[in-house]
PDB file of C-alpha atoms and ligand atoms in Angstrom:
ATOM      1  CA  ASP A 878      -0.157  -0.224   0.059  1.00 88.00           C
ATOM      2  CA  LYS A 879       0.930   3.751  -0.298  1.00 93.00           C
ATOM      3  CA  LEU A 880       2.075   4.205   3.064  1.00 93.00           C
ATOM      4  CA  PHE A 881       4.361   1.410   2.948  1.00 95.00           C
ATOM      5  CA  SER A 882       6.012   2.256  -0.263  1.00 94.00           C
ATOM      6  CA  GLY A 883       6.236   5.913   0.924  1.00 95.00           C
ATOM      7  CA  PHE A 884       8.879   4.939   3.529  1.00 96.00           C
ATOM      8  CA  SER A 885      11.074   3.092   0.955  1.00 96.00           C
ATOM      9  CA  LYS A 886      14.109   4.943   1.027  1.00 96.00           C
ATOM     10  CA  THR A 887      13.860   4.469   4.892  1.00 97.00           C
ATOM     11  CA  ARG A 888      13.673   0.796   4.729  1.00 97.00           C
ATOM     12  CA  ASP A 889      16.437   0.774   2.191  1.00 96.00           C
ATOM     13  CA  ASN A 890      18.644   2.585   5.002  1.00 93.00           C
ATOM     14  CA  LEU A 891      17.275   0.016   7.669  1.00 97.00           C
ATOM     15  CA  ALA A 892      18.034  -2.926   5.652  1.00 96.00           C
ATOM     16  CA  VAL A 893      21.226  -3.554   6.879  1.00 95.00           C
ATOM     17  CA  ILE A 894      20.008  -4.111  10.470  1.00 96.00           C
ATOM     18  CA  ASP A 895      18.444  -7.606   9.049  1.00 94.00           C
ATOM     19  CA  GLU A 896      21.965  -8.723   7.770  1.00 93.00           C
ATOM     20  CA  LEU A 897      23.301  -8.105  11.084  1.00 93.00           C
ATOM     21  CA  LEU A 898      20.765 -10.016  12.718  1.00 94.00           C
ATOM     22  CA  LEU A 899      21.177 -12.938  10.732  1.00 90.00           C
ATOM     23  CA  PHE A 900      24.626 -13.708  11.683  1.00 86.00           C
ATOM     24  CA  TRP A 901      24.089 -12.455  15.320  1.00 92.00           C
ATOM     25  CA  ASN A 902      25.733 -14.688  18.331  1.00 92.00           C
ATOM     26  CA  LEU A 903      26.257 -13.852  21.786  1.00 94.00           C
ATOM     27  CA  SER A 904      29.776 -12.784  21.374  1.00 94.00           C
ATOM     28  CA  GLU A 905      29.015 -10.356  18.611  1.00 93.00           C
ATOM     29  CA  THR A 906      26.857  -8.380  20.187  1.00 96.00           C
ATOM     30  CA  ASP A 907      28.636  -5.434  20.906  1.00 96.00           C
ATOM     31  CA  ARG A 908      29.813  -5.149  17.398  1.00 95.00           C
ATOM     32  CA  VAL A 909      26.032  -5.646  15.869  1.00 96.00           C
ATOM     33  CA  LEU A 910      24.367  -3.035  18.490  1.00 97.00           C
ATOM     34  CA  ASP A 911      26.952  -0.889  17.437  1.00 97.00           C
ATOM     35  CA  GLU A 912      25.927  -1.192  13.704  1.00 96.00           C
ATOM     36  CA  LEU A 913      22.407  -1.311  14.778  1.00 97.00           C
ATOM     37  CA  GLU A 914      23.015   2.138  16.322  1.00 98.00           C
ATOM     38  CA  GLU A 915      24.695   3.348  13.475  1.00 97.00           C
ATOM     39  CA  ALA A 916      21.874   2.453  10.747  1.00 97.00           C
ATOM     40  CA  LEU A 917      19.098   4.102  13.388  1.00 98.00           C
ATOM     41  CA  LEU A 918      20.996   6.835  13.374  1.00 97.00           C
ATOM     42  CA  VAL A 919      21.151   7.517   9.955  1.00 96.00           C
ATOM     43  CA  SER A 920      17.636   7.282   9.748  1.00 97.00           C
ATOM     44  CA  ASP A 921      17.168   9.908  11.792  1.00 97.00           C
ATOM     45  CA  PHE A 922      15.738   8.338  14.791  1.00 97.00           C
ATOM     46  CA  GLY A 923      17.586  11.055  17.100  1.00 96.00           C
ATOM     47  CA  PRO A 924      20.486   9.919  19.324  1.00 96.00           C
ATOM     48  CA  ARG A 925      18.368   9.731  22.311  1.00 95.00           C
ATOM     49  CA  ILE A 926      15.717   7.507  21.055  1.00 96.00           C
ATOM     50  CA  THR A 927      18.722   5.383  19.122  1.00 98.00           C
ATOM     51  CA  ILE A 928      20.396   5.021  22.788  1.00 97.00           C
ATOM     52  CA  LYS A 929      16.881   4.027  24.525  1.00 96.00           C
ATOM     53  CA  ILE A 930      16.661   1.245  21.785  1.00 97.00           C
ATOM     54  CA  VAL A 931      19.976  -0.068  21.896  1.00 98.00           C
ATOM     55  CA  GLU A 932      20.415  -0.245  25.580  1.00 98.00           C
ATOM     56  CA  SER A 933      17.142  -1.988  25.996  1.00 97.00           C
ATOM     57  CA  LEU A 934      18.018  -4.546  23.703  1.00 98.00           C
ATOM     58  CA  ARG A 935      21.417  -4.958  24.833  1.00 97.00           C
ATOM     59  CA  GLU A 936      19.762  -5.454  28.442  1.00 98.00           C
ATOM     60  CA  ASP A 937      17.350  -7.930  27.313  1.00 98.00           C
ATOM     61  CA  ILE A 938      20.356  -9.694  25.275  1.00 97.00           C
ATOM     62  CA  MET A 939      22.834  -9.929  28.326  1.00 96.00           C
ATOM     63  CA  SER A 940      19.780 -11.163  30.428  1.00 97.00           C
ATOM     64  CA  GLY A 941      19.337 -13.813  28.352  1.00 97.00           C
ATOM     65  CA  LYS A 942      15.667 -12.619  27.599  1.00 98.00           C
ATOM     66  CA  LEU A 943      16.381 -12.185  23.772  1.00 97.00           C
ATOM     67  CA  LYS A 944      17.996 -15.595  22.357  1.00 96.00           C
ATOM     68  CA  SER A 945      17.959 -14.897  18.599  1.00 96.00           C
ATOM     69  CA  GLY A 946      18.479 -12.699  15.742  1.00 96.00           C
ATOM     70  CA  SER A 947      14.453 -12.794  15.060  1.00 95.00           C
ATOM     71  CA  GLU A 948      13.907 -12.141  18.374  1.00 97.00           C
ATOM     72  CA  ILE A 949      16.173  -9.116  18.717  1.00 97.00           C
ATOM     73  CA  LYS A 950      14.033  -7.989  15.429  1.00 97.00           C
ATOM     74  CA  ASP A 951      11.017  -8.896  17.202  1.00 97.00           C
ATOM     75  CA  ALA A 952      12.064  -6.636  20.089  1.00 98.00           C
ATOM     76  CA  LEU A 953      13.032  -3.777  18.292  1.00 98.00           C
ATOM     77  CA  LYS A 954       9.882  -3.382  16.006  1.00 98.00           C
ATOM     78  CA  LYS A 955       7.727  -3.401  19.286  1.00 97.00           C
ATOM     79  CA  PHE A 956      10.335  -0.837  21.317  1.00 97.00           C
ATOM     80  CA  VAL A 957       9.466   1.458  18.103  1.00 97.00           C
ATOM     81  CA  LEU A 958       5.657   0.319  18.326  1.00 96.00           C
ATOM     82  CA  GLU A 959       5.128   1.413  21.883  1.00 95.00           C
ATOM     83  CA  LEU A 960       7.178   4.637  21.785  1.00 94.00           C
ATOM     84  CA  LEU A 961       4.847   5.788  18.789  1.00 94.00           C
ATOM     85  CA  THR A 962       1.363   4.404  20.589  1.00 92.00           C
ATOM     86  CA  LYS A 963       2.085   5.771  23.713  1.00 88.00           C
ATOM     87  CA  LYS A 964       2.617   9.221  22.770  1.00 74.00           C
ATOM     88  CA  GLY A 965       0.637  10.190  19.812  1.00 65.00           C
ATOM     89  CA  ASN A 966      -1.994   7.667  19.960  1.00 74.00           C
ATOM     90  CA  LYS A 967      -5.244   9.928  18.166  1.00 82.00           C
ATOM     91  CA  THR A 968      -3.839   9.304  14.778  1.00 89.00           C
ATOM     92  CA  GLU A 969      -7.198   9.889  13.383  1.00 93.00           C
ATOM     93  CA  LEU A 970      -9.328  13.230  13.159  1.00 96.00           C
ATOM     94  CA  GLN A 971     -10.613  14.476  15.781  1.00 95.00           C
ATOM     95  CA  LEU A 972     -13.605  16.546  14.338  1.00 95.00           C
ATOM     96  CA  GLY A 973     -15.867  16.504  17.164  1.00 93.00           C
ATOM     97  CA  PHE A 974     -20.194  16.760  16.877  1.00 90.00           C
ATOM     98  CA  ARG A 975     -20.607  20.376  16.057  1.00 93.00           C
ATOM     99  CA  LYS A 976     -20.887  21.437  12.657  1.00 95.00           C
ATOM    100  CA  PRO A 977     -19.110  22.799  11.222  1.00 98.00           C
ATOM    101  CA  ALA A 978     -15.565  21.411  12.477  1.00 98.00           C
ATOM    102  CA  VAL A 979     -12.609  23.677  12.027  1.00 98.00           C
ATOM    103  CA  ILE A 980      -9.103  22.371  10.536  1.00 98.00           C
ATOM    104  CA  MET A 981      -6.340  24.971  10.610  1.00 98.00           C
ATOM    105  CA  VAL A 982      -3.448  23.766   9.113  1.00 98.00           C
ATOM    106  CA  VAL A 983      -0.381  25.625   9.605  1.00 97.00           C
ATOM    107  CA  GLY A 984       3.615  25.530   8.465  1.00 95.00           C
ATOM    108  CA  VAL A 985       6.265  27.574   6.906  1.00 93.00           C
ATOM    109  CA  ASN A 986       6.321  27.955   3.172  1.00 92.00           C
ATOM    110  CA  GLY A 987       7.588  25.169   1.207  1.00 92.00           C
ATOM    111  CA  GLY A 988       6.706  22.621   3.610  1.00 94.00           C
ATOM    112  CA  GLY A 989       3.832  21.131   1.502  1.00 95.00           C
ATOM    113  CA  LYS A 990       1.238  22.913   3.145  1.00 96.00           C
ATOM    114  CA  THR A 991      -1.158  23.809   0.237  1.00 93.00           C
ATOM    115  CA  THR A 992      -0.582  20.733  -1.527  1.00 95.00           C
ATOM    116  CA  SER A 993      -1.421  18.589   2.141  1.00 97.00           C
ATOM    117  CA  LEU A 994      -4.642  20.568   2.469  1.00 97.00           C
ATOM    118  CA  GLY A 995      -5.744  20.125  -0.946  1.00 97.00           C
ATOM    119  CA  LYS A 996      -5.150  16.274  -0.834  1.00 98.00           C
ATOM    120  CA  LEU A 997      -6.863  16.346   2.516  1.00 98.00           C
ATOM    121  CA  ALA A 998      -9.800  18.227   1.216  1.00 98.00           C
ATOM    122  CA  HIS A 999      -9.900  15.599  -1.453  1.00 98.00           C
ATOM    123  CA  ARG A1000      -9.705  12.707   0.974  1.00 97.00           C
ATOM    124  CA  LEU A1001     -12.335  13.969   3.141  1.00 97.00           C
ATOM    125  CA  LYS A1002     -14.636  14.599   0.297  1.00 97.00           C
ATOM    126  CA  ASN A1003     -14.373  10.925  -0.647  1.00 96.00           C
ATOM    127  CA  GLU A1004     -15.922   9.971   2.700  1.00 96.00           C
ATOM    128  CA  GLY A1005     -18.761  12.333   1.865  1.00 97.00           C
ATOM    129  CA  VAL A1006     -17.710  15.163   4.078  1.00 97.00           C
ATOM    130  CA  LYS A1007     -19.057  18.765   2.727  1.00 98.00           C
ATOM    131  CA  ILE A1008     -15.931  21.009   2.721  1.00 98.00           C
ATOM    132  CA  LEU A1009     -15.182  24.919   2.739  1.00 98.00           C
ATOM    133  CA  MET A1010     -12.131  26.099   2.085  1.00 98.00           C
ATOM    134  CA  ALA A1011     -10.980  29.478   3.135  1.00 98.00           C
ATOM    135  CA  ALA A1012      -7.873  31.136   2.301  1.00 96.00           C
ATOM    136  CA  GLY A1013      -6.080  32.476   5.055  1.00 96.00           C
ATOM    137  CA  ASP A1014      -2.438  32.961   3.430  1.00 93.00           C
ATOM    138  CA  THR A1015      -3.135  36.522   2.879  1.00 90.00           C
ATOM    139  CA  PHE A1016       0.373  37.792   2.673  1.00 84.00           C
ATOM    140  CA  ARG A1017       1.667  35.967  -0.276  1.00 83.00           C
ATOM    141  CA  ALA A1018      -0.405  37.044  -3.331  1.00 78.00           C
ATOM    142  CA  ALA A1019      -0.182  33.825  -5.095  1.00 90.00           C
ATOM    143  CA  ALA A1020      -1.296  31.826  -2.249  1.00 91.00           C
ATOM    144  CA  SER A1021      -5.179  32.413  -2.773  1.00 92.00           C
ATOM    145  CA  ASP A1022      -4.592  31.505  -6.550  1.00 94.00           C
ATOM    146  CA  GLN A1023      -3.130  28.373  -5.587  1.00 94.00           C
ATOM    147  CA  LEU A1024      -5.420  27.512  -3.379  1.00 96.00           C
ATOM    148  CA  GLU A1025      -8.552  28.311  -5.688  1.00 96.00           C
ATOM    149  CA  ILE A1026      -6.867  25.842  -8.170  1.00 96.00           C
ATOM    150  CA  TRP A1027      -7.109  23.171  -5.323  1.00 96.00           C
ATOM    151  CA  ALA A1028     -10.568  23.832  -4.543  1.00 97.00           C
ATOM    152  CA  GLU A1029     -11.539  23.785  -8.385  1.00 97.00           C
ATOM    153  CA  ARG A1030      -9.590  20.266  -8.778  1.00 96.00           C
ATOM    154  CA  THR A1031     -11.326  18.961  -5.207  1.00 96.00           C
ATOM    155  CA  GLY A1032     -14.567  20.190  -6.256  1.00 97.00           C
ATOM    156  CA  CYS A1033     -14.957  22.481  -2.833  1.00 98.00           C
ATOM    157  CA  GLU A1034     -16.276  25.756  -2.245  1.00 98.00           C
ATOM    158  CA  ILE A1035     -13.838  28.334  -1.313  1.00 98.00           C
ATOM    159  CA  VAL A1036     -13.911  31.871   0.765  1.00 97.00           C
ATOM    160  CA  VAL A1037     -11.417  34.256  -0.595  1.00 96.00           C
ATOM    161  CA  GLY A1038     -10.467  37.773   0.705  1.00 92.00           C
ATOM    162  CA  GLU A1039     -11.718  40.616  -1.453  1.00 86.00           C
ATOM    163  CA  GLY A1040      -9.068  43.460  -1.838  1.00 81.00           C
ATOM    164  CA  GLU A1041      -5.494  44.573  -0.885  1.00 79.00           C
ATOM    165  CA  LYS A1042      -5.735  45.169   2.803  1.00 86.00           C
ATOM    166  CA  VAL A1043      -7.828  42.211   3.497  1.00 91.00           C
ATOM    167  CA  LYS A1044      -6.683  40.248   7.126  1.00 94.00           C
ATOM    168  CA  ALA A1045      -6.478  36.824   7.636  1.00 95.00           C
ATOM    169  CA  PRO A1046      -8.539  36.286  10.724  1.00 97.00           C
ATOM    170  CA  SER A1047     -11.395  38.170   9.006  1.00 97.00           C
ATOM    171  CA  VAL A1048     -11.618  35.573   5.786  1.00 97.00           C
ATOM    172  CA  LEU A1049     -11.239  33.091   8.389  1.00 98.00           C
ATOM    173  CA  SER A1050     -14.338  34.842  10.802  1.00 97.00           C
ATOM    174  CA  GLN A1051     -16.176  34.989   7.442  1.00 97.00           C
ATOM    175  CA  ALA A1052     -15.643  31.625   6.507  1.00 98.00           C
ATOM    176  CA  ILE A1053     -16.731  29.900   9.412  1.00 98.00           C
ATOM    177  CA  LYS A1054     -19.746  32.020   9.644  1.00 98.00           C
ATOM    178  CA  ARG A1055     -20.535  30.849   5.938  1.00 98.00           C
ATOM    179  CA  GLY A1056     -19.754  27.401   7.071  1.00 98.00           C
ATOM    180  CA  LYS A1057     -22.436  27.399  10.083  1.00 97.00           C
ATOM    181  CA  GLU A1058     -25.311  29.281   7.684  1.00 98.00           C
ATOM    182  CA  ASP A1059     -25.118  26.782   4.646  1.00 98.00           C
ATOM    183  CA  GLY A1060     -24.158  23.649   6.857  1.00 98.00           C
ATOM    184  CA  TYR A1061     -21.006  22.965   5.920  1.00 98.00           C
ATOM    185  CA  ASP A1062     -19.251  19.706   7.769  1.00 98.00           C
ATOM    186  CA  VAL A1063     -15.835  20.904   7.630  1.00 98.00           C
ATOM    187  CA  VAL A1064     -14.358  24.276   7.194  1.00 98.00           C
ATOM    188  CA  LEU A1065     -10.771  23.875   5.961  1.00 98.00           C
ATOM    189  CA  CYS A1066      -8.398  26.879   6.747  1.00 98.00           C
ATOM    190  CA  ASP A1067      -5.299  27.697   4.974  1.00 97.00           C
ATOM    191  CA  THR A1068      -2.878  29.982   7.044  1.00 96.00           C
ATOM    192  CA  SER A1069       0.344  32.129   5.984  1.00 93.00           C
ATOM    193  CA  GLY A1070       3.403  30.511   6.244  1.00 92.00           C
ATOM    194  CA  ARG A1071       6.025  33.476   6.070  1.00 84.00           C
ATOM    195  CA  LEU A1072       5.369  37.421   6.629  1.00 70.00           C
ATOM    196  CA  HIS A1073       7.132  40.022   5.222  1.00 66.00           C
ATOM    197  CA  THR A1074       6.677  42.845   7.693  1.00 63.00           C
ATOM    198  CA  ASN A1075       8.014  42.634  11.107  1.00 60.00           C
ATOM    199  CA  TYR A1076       4.525  41.198  12.579  1.00 70.00           C
ATOM    200  CA  SER A1077       5.440  37.915  13.278  1.00 89.00           C
ATOM    201  CA  LEU A1078       4.050  34.435  11.690  1.00 91.00           C
ATOM    202  CA  MET A1079       3.159  33.326  15.478  1.00 92.00           C
ATOM    203  CA  GLU A1080       1.317  36.248  16.397  1.00 93.00           C
ATOM    204  CA  GLU A1081      -0.944  35.976  13.199  1.00 94.00           C
ATOM    205  CA  LEU A1082      -1.678  32.324  13.960  1.00 96.00           C
ATOM    206  CA  ILE A1083      -2.574  33.336  17.687  1.00 96.00           C
ATOM    207  CA  SER A1084      -4.900  36.135  15.906  1.00 97.00           C
ATOM    208  CA  CYS A1085      -6.413  33.810  13.150  1.00 97.00           C
ATOM    209  CA  LYS A1086      -6.826  30.880  16.334  1.00 98.00           C
ATOM    210  CA  LYS A1087      -9.016  33.478  18.427  1.00 98.00           C
ATOM    211  CA  ALA A1088     -10.904  34.718  15.291  1.00 98.00           C
ATOM    212  CA  ILE A1089     -11.774  31.367  14.829  1.00 98.00           C
ATOM    213  CA  SER A1090     -12.791  30.355  18.248  1.00 97.00           C
ATOM    214  CA  LYS A1091     -14.631  34.226  18.135  1.00 98.00           C
ATOM    215  CA  VAL A1092     -17.261  32.281  15.736  1.00 97.00           C
ATOM    216  CA  ILE A1093     -17.426  28.722  17.219  1.00 97.00           C
ATOM    217  CA  PRO A1094     -16.079  28.520  21.062  1.00 96.00           C
ATOM    218  CA  GLY A1095     -13.809  25.343  21.297  1.00 94.00           C
ATOM    219  CA  ALA A1096     -12.892  25.790  17.510  1.00 97.00           C
ATOM    220  CA  PRO A1097     -10.257  25.130  15.444  1.00 98.00           C
ATOM    221  CA  ASN A1098     -11.354  21.161  16.476  1.00 98.00           C
ATOM    222  CA  GLU A1099      -8.031  20.486  14.535  1.00 98.00           C
ATOM    223  CA  ILE A1100      -4.434  22.391  14.392  1.00 98.00           C
ATOM    224  CA  LEU A1101      -2.222  20.495  11.996  1.00 98.00           C
ATOM    225  CA  LEU A1102       1.200  21.204  11.591  1.00 98.00           C
ATOM    226  CA  VAL A1103       2.867  20.561   8.059  1.00 98.00           C
ATOM    227  CA  LEU A1104       6.434  19.696   8.552  1.00 97.00           C
ATOM    228  CA  ASP A1105       8.625  18.696   5.350  1.00 96.00           C
ATOM    229  CA  GLY A1106      10.003  15.460   5.883  1.00 95.00           C
ATOM    230  CA  THR A1107      12.963  15.717   3.943  1.00 95.00           C
ATOM    231  CA  THR A1108      14.348  17.819   6.654  1.00 95.00           C
ATOM    232  CA  GLY A1109      14.655  14.828   9.038  1.00 94.00           C
ATOM    233  CA  LEU A1110      15.248  15.653  13.030  1.00 95.00           C
ATOM    234  CA  ASN A1111      16.011  19.681  11.922  1.00 94.00           C
ATOM    235  CA  MET A1112      12.038  19.977  12.002  1.00 94.00           C
ATOM    236  CA  LEU A1113      12.309  19.714  15.557  1.00 95.00           C
ATOM    237  CA  PRO A1114      12.714  23.113  16.639  1.00 93.00           C
ATOM    238  CA  GLN A1115      10.205  24.382  14.230  1.00 92.00           C
ATOM    239  CA  ALA A1116       7.718  21.860  15.494  1.00 94.00           C
ATOM    240  CA  ARG A1117       8.923  23.005  19.172  1.00 95.00           C
ATOM    241  CA  GLU A1118       7.807  26.369  18.492  1.00 93.00           C
ATOM    242  CA  PHE A1119       4.507  26.444  16.589  1.00 94.00           C
ATOM    243  CA  ASN A1120       3.440  24.005  19.872  1.00 96.00           C
ATOM    244  CA  GLU A1121       4.435  26.430  21.555  1.00 94.00           C
ATOM    245  CA  VAL A1122       2.708  29.328  20.288  1.00 93.00           C
ATOM    246  CA  VAL A1123      -0.646  27.797  18.668  1.00 95.00           C
ATOM    247  CA  GLY A1124      -0.872  24.328  20.279  1.00 96.00           C
ATOM    248  CA  ILE A1125      -0.708  21.774  17.520  1.00 97.00           C
ATOM    249  CA  THR A1126      -3.197  18.548  17.518  1.00 96.00           C
ATOM    250  CA  GLY A1127      -1.747  17.101  14.887  1.00 97.00           C
ATOM    251  CA  LEU A1128       1.299  16.431  12.695  1.00 97.00           C
ATOM    252  CA  ILE A1129       1.193  16.086   8.647  1.00 98.00           C
ATOM    253  CA  LEU A1130       4.850  14.904   7.619  1.00 97.00           C
ATOM    254  CA  THR A1131       5.530  15.369   3.590  1.00 97.00           C
ATOM    255  CA  LYS A1132       7.522  14.299   1.006  1.00 97.00           C
ATOM    256  CA  LEU A1133       8.325  11.382   3.064  1.00 94.00           C
ATOM    257  CA  ASP A1134       8.858   9.499  -0.276  1.00 93.00           C
ATOM    258  CA  GLY A1135      11.818  11.102  -1.373  1.00 91.00           C
ATOM    259  CA  SER A1136      13.048  10.953   2.306  1.00 94.00           C
ATOM    260  CA  ALA A1137      15.653   8.199   3.796  1.00 95.00           C
ATOM    261  CA  ARG A1138      15.179   9.852   6.859  1.00 96.00           C
ATOM    262  CA  GLY A1139      11.887   8.570   8.437  1.00 96.00           C
ATOM    263  CA  GLY A1140      12.669   7.693  11.453  1.00 97.00           C
ATOM    264  CA  CYS A1141      12.377  11.211  12.468  1.00 96.00           C
ATOM    265  CA  VAL A1142       8.546  10.233  12.476  1.00 95.00           C
ATOM    266  CA  VAL A1143       9.459   8.541  16.102  1.00 96.00           C
ATOM    267  CA  SER A1144      11.248  11.121  17.305  1.00 95.00           C
ATOM    268  CA  VAL A1145       8.820  14.171  16.749  1.00 95.00           C
ATOM    269  CA  VAL A1146       6.322  11.972  18.228  1.00 95.00           C
ATOM    270  CA  ASP A1147       8.324  11.051  21.278  1.00 93.00           C
ATOM    271  CA  GLU A1148       9.798  14.489  21.849  1.00 93.00           C
ATOM    272  CA  LEU A1149       6.426  16.580  21.359  1.00 93.00           C
ATOM    273  CA  GLY A1150       3.921  14.020  22.373  1.00 93.00           C
ATOM    274  CA  ILE A1151       2.175  15.213  19.330  1.00 94.00           C
ATOM    275  CA  PRO A1152       0.670  11.894  17.014  1.00 94.00           C
ATOM    276  CA  VAL A1153       1.449  12.009  13.182  1.00 96.00           C
ATOM    277  CA  LYS A1154      -2.155  12.297  11.702  1.00 97.00           C
ATOM    278  CA  PHE A1155      -1.051  12.069   7.587  1.00 97.00           C
ATOM    279  CA  VAL A1156       1.631  11.641   5.937  1.00 97.00           C
ATOM    280  CA  GLY A1157       2.691  12.764   2.233  1.00 97.00           C
ATOM    281  CA  VAL A1158       4.133  10.260   0.031  1.00 95.00           C
ATOM    282  CA  GLY A1159       3.724  11.642  -3.228  1.00 94.00           C
ATOM    283  CA  GLU A1160       2.823  14.610  -5.457  1.00 92.00           C
ATOM    284  CA  GLY A1161      -1.048  13.413  -6.305  1.00 92.00           C
ATOM    285  CA  LEU A1162      -4.189  14.037  -5.083  1.00 93.00           C
ATOM    286  CA  GLU A1163      -4.149  10.176  -3.341  1.00 94.00           C
ATOM    287  CA  ASP A1164      -0.763  10.646  -1.697  1.00 96.00           C
ATOM    288  CA  LEU A1165      -2.120  11.974   1.669  1.00 97.00           C
ATOM    289  CA  GLN A1166      -2.409   8.354   3.660  1.00 96.00           C
ATOM    290  CA  PRO A1167      -3.482   8.301   7.364  1.00 96.00           C
ATOM    291  CA  PHE A1168      -0.584   7.498   9.623  1.00 96.00           C
ATOM    292  CA  ASP A1169      -1.001   3.954  11.376  1.00 94.00           C
ATOM    293  CA  ALA A1170       1.836   3.074  13.654  1.00 95.00           C
ATOM    294  CA  GLU A1171       2.183  -0.654  12.901  1.00 95.00           C
ATOM    295  CA  THR A1172       2.005  -0.136   9.025  1.00 95.00           C
ATOM    296  CA  PHE A1173       5.222   2.257   9.368  1.00 96.00           C
ATOM    297  CA  VAL A1174       6.858  -0.189  11.766  1.00 97.00           C
ATOM    298  CA  GLY A1175       6.449  -2.909   9.116  1.00 97.00           C
ATOM    299  CA  ALA A1176       7.464  -0.595   6.308  1.00 97.00           C
ATOM    300  CA  VAL A1177      10.990   0.585   7.726  1.00 97.00           C
ATOM    301  CA  PHE A1178      12.018  -2.873   9.282  1.00 96.00           C
ATOM    302  CA  SER A1179      10.181  -4.974   7.110  1.00 85.00           C
TER     303      SER A1179
HETATM  304  P1  LIG B1662       3.815  24.961   0.792  1.00 97.64           P
HETATM  305  O1  LIG B1662       4.231  26.555   0.382  1.00 97.64           O
HETATM  306  O2  LIG B1662       4.095  25.004   1.805  1.00 97.64           O
HETATM  307  O3  LIG B1662       2.187  25.647   0.138  1.00 97.64           O
HETATM  308  O4  LIG B1662       4.220  24.299   0.132  1.00 97.64           O
HETATM  309  P2  LIG B1662       3.436  23.152  -1.628  1.00 97.64           P
HETATM  310  O5  LIG B1662       1.930  22.737  -0.826  1.00 97.64           O
HETATM  311  O6  LIG B1662       3.146  24.443  -2.950  1.00 97.64           O
HETATM  312  O7  LIG B1662       4.368  22.181  -1.747  1.00 97.64           O
HETATM  313  C1  LIG B1662       5.806  22.292  -2.122  1.00 97.64           C
HETATM  314  C2  LIG B1662       6.512  21.666  -3.152  1.00 97.64           C
HETATM  315  O8  LIG B1662       6.395  20.070  -2.785  1.00 97.64           O
HETATM  316  C3  LIG B1662       5.333  21.176  -4.169  1.00 97.64           C
HETATM  317  O9  LIG B1662       6.423  21.264  -5.422  1.00 97.64           O
HETATM  318  C4  LIG B1662       4.905  19.990  -4.007  1.00 97.64           C
HETATM  319  O10 LIG B1662       4.049  19.061  -5.106  1.00 97.64           O
HETATM  320  C5  LIG B1662       5.970  19.176  -3.449  1.00 97.64           C
HETATM  321  N1  LIG B1662       4.976  18.413  -2.407  1.00 97.64           N
HETATM  322  C6  LIG B1662       3.958  18.286  -1.637  1.00 97.64           C
HETATM  323  N2  LIG B1662       4.066  17.409  -0.632  1.00 97.64           N
HETATM  324  C7  LIG B1662       4.841  16.248  -1.036  1.00 97.64           C
HETATM  325  C8  LIG B1662       5.126  14.949  -0.601  1.00 97.64           C
HETATM  326  O11 LIG B1662       4.342  14.452  -0.165  1.00 97.64           O
HETATM  327  N3  LIG B1662       5.711  14.072  -1.971  1.00 97.64           N
HETATM  328  C9  LIG B1662       6.546  14.670  -2.556  1.00 97.64           C
HETATM  329  N4  LIG B1662       7.138  14.140  -3.377  1.00 97.64           N
HETATM  330  N5  LIG B1662       6.187  16.152  -2.800  1.00 97.64           N
HETATM  331  C10 LIG B1662       5.365  16.524  -2.436  1.00 97.64           C
END
């Protein structure tokens, strides 16, 4: 399936683990674990998690709990699965019961925000969800045009601000009012990814969030942060900043099809305690896949 194939480069990076474990015996434990550590680091599992995994395996090997290469492999998979499910359990969208639900999509330009928003609209629409898009990136001239193309491609309605001085919070609040009046299920809000003035991006996002909750108390239901998966562990500081300021409910990691650094999925979930909800595995409409920890573990350690 697409989620599985999206991690093929990471899987290639980690294939060495199978060879290592095939010939494992107790006397070679140190060498094998050193090389396993290297493979995990190269795939961006990050030093903290890598050490946790390797030390846990070492302990279980030394105590006699793990007695063969295949038992070690299973323990490795189980360890990663637990890291993912302990911290990031709500991988499905949490849209509540009140209509319309509001999803705000945030992230810096170039990360794949617009594409992911379009793919998400396509996915929800196919599930029978009535979607209204809101063009909340009012700073970049081309952003609304780009989103309008996605609206057309996916057959969704869109609210775009009129005039030069239009402000994002007002576009979003207008869209949500319309969503309420016209019986939409979900309002999908785009936001800016970079600002040109000294007014900060984070302040803008806070204003957008406030404008949304003013129309529907408790909304947005989801604030999804889109991160470029090819940046691997370098996405962490950015994710932390967004989370501290706006409070992220889920992550969309893009471009994982082009990345061998898929281990960053585990790092980002472990460090932030935020679930990965979707991953981008290509440029097509269908290439936004719901994240599933078991498929991920099976895909990277096949
Ligand atoms: P934005 O500036 O954050 O809105 O980024 P865009 O949505 O315009 O995406 C930037 C580029 O990345 C575009 O060329 C997209 O086609 C590409 N892209 C986005 N998501 C993915 C993905 O999951 N896989 C691949 N291969 N390319 C992607």
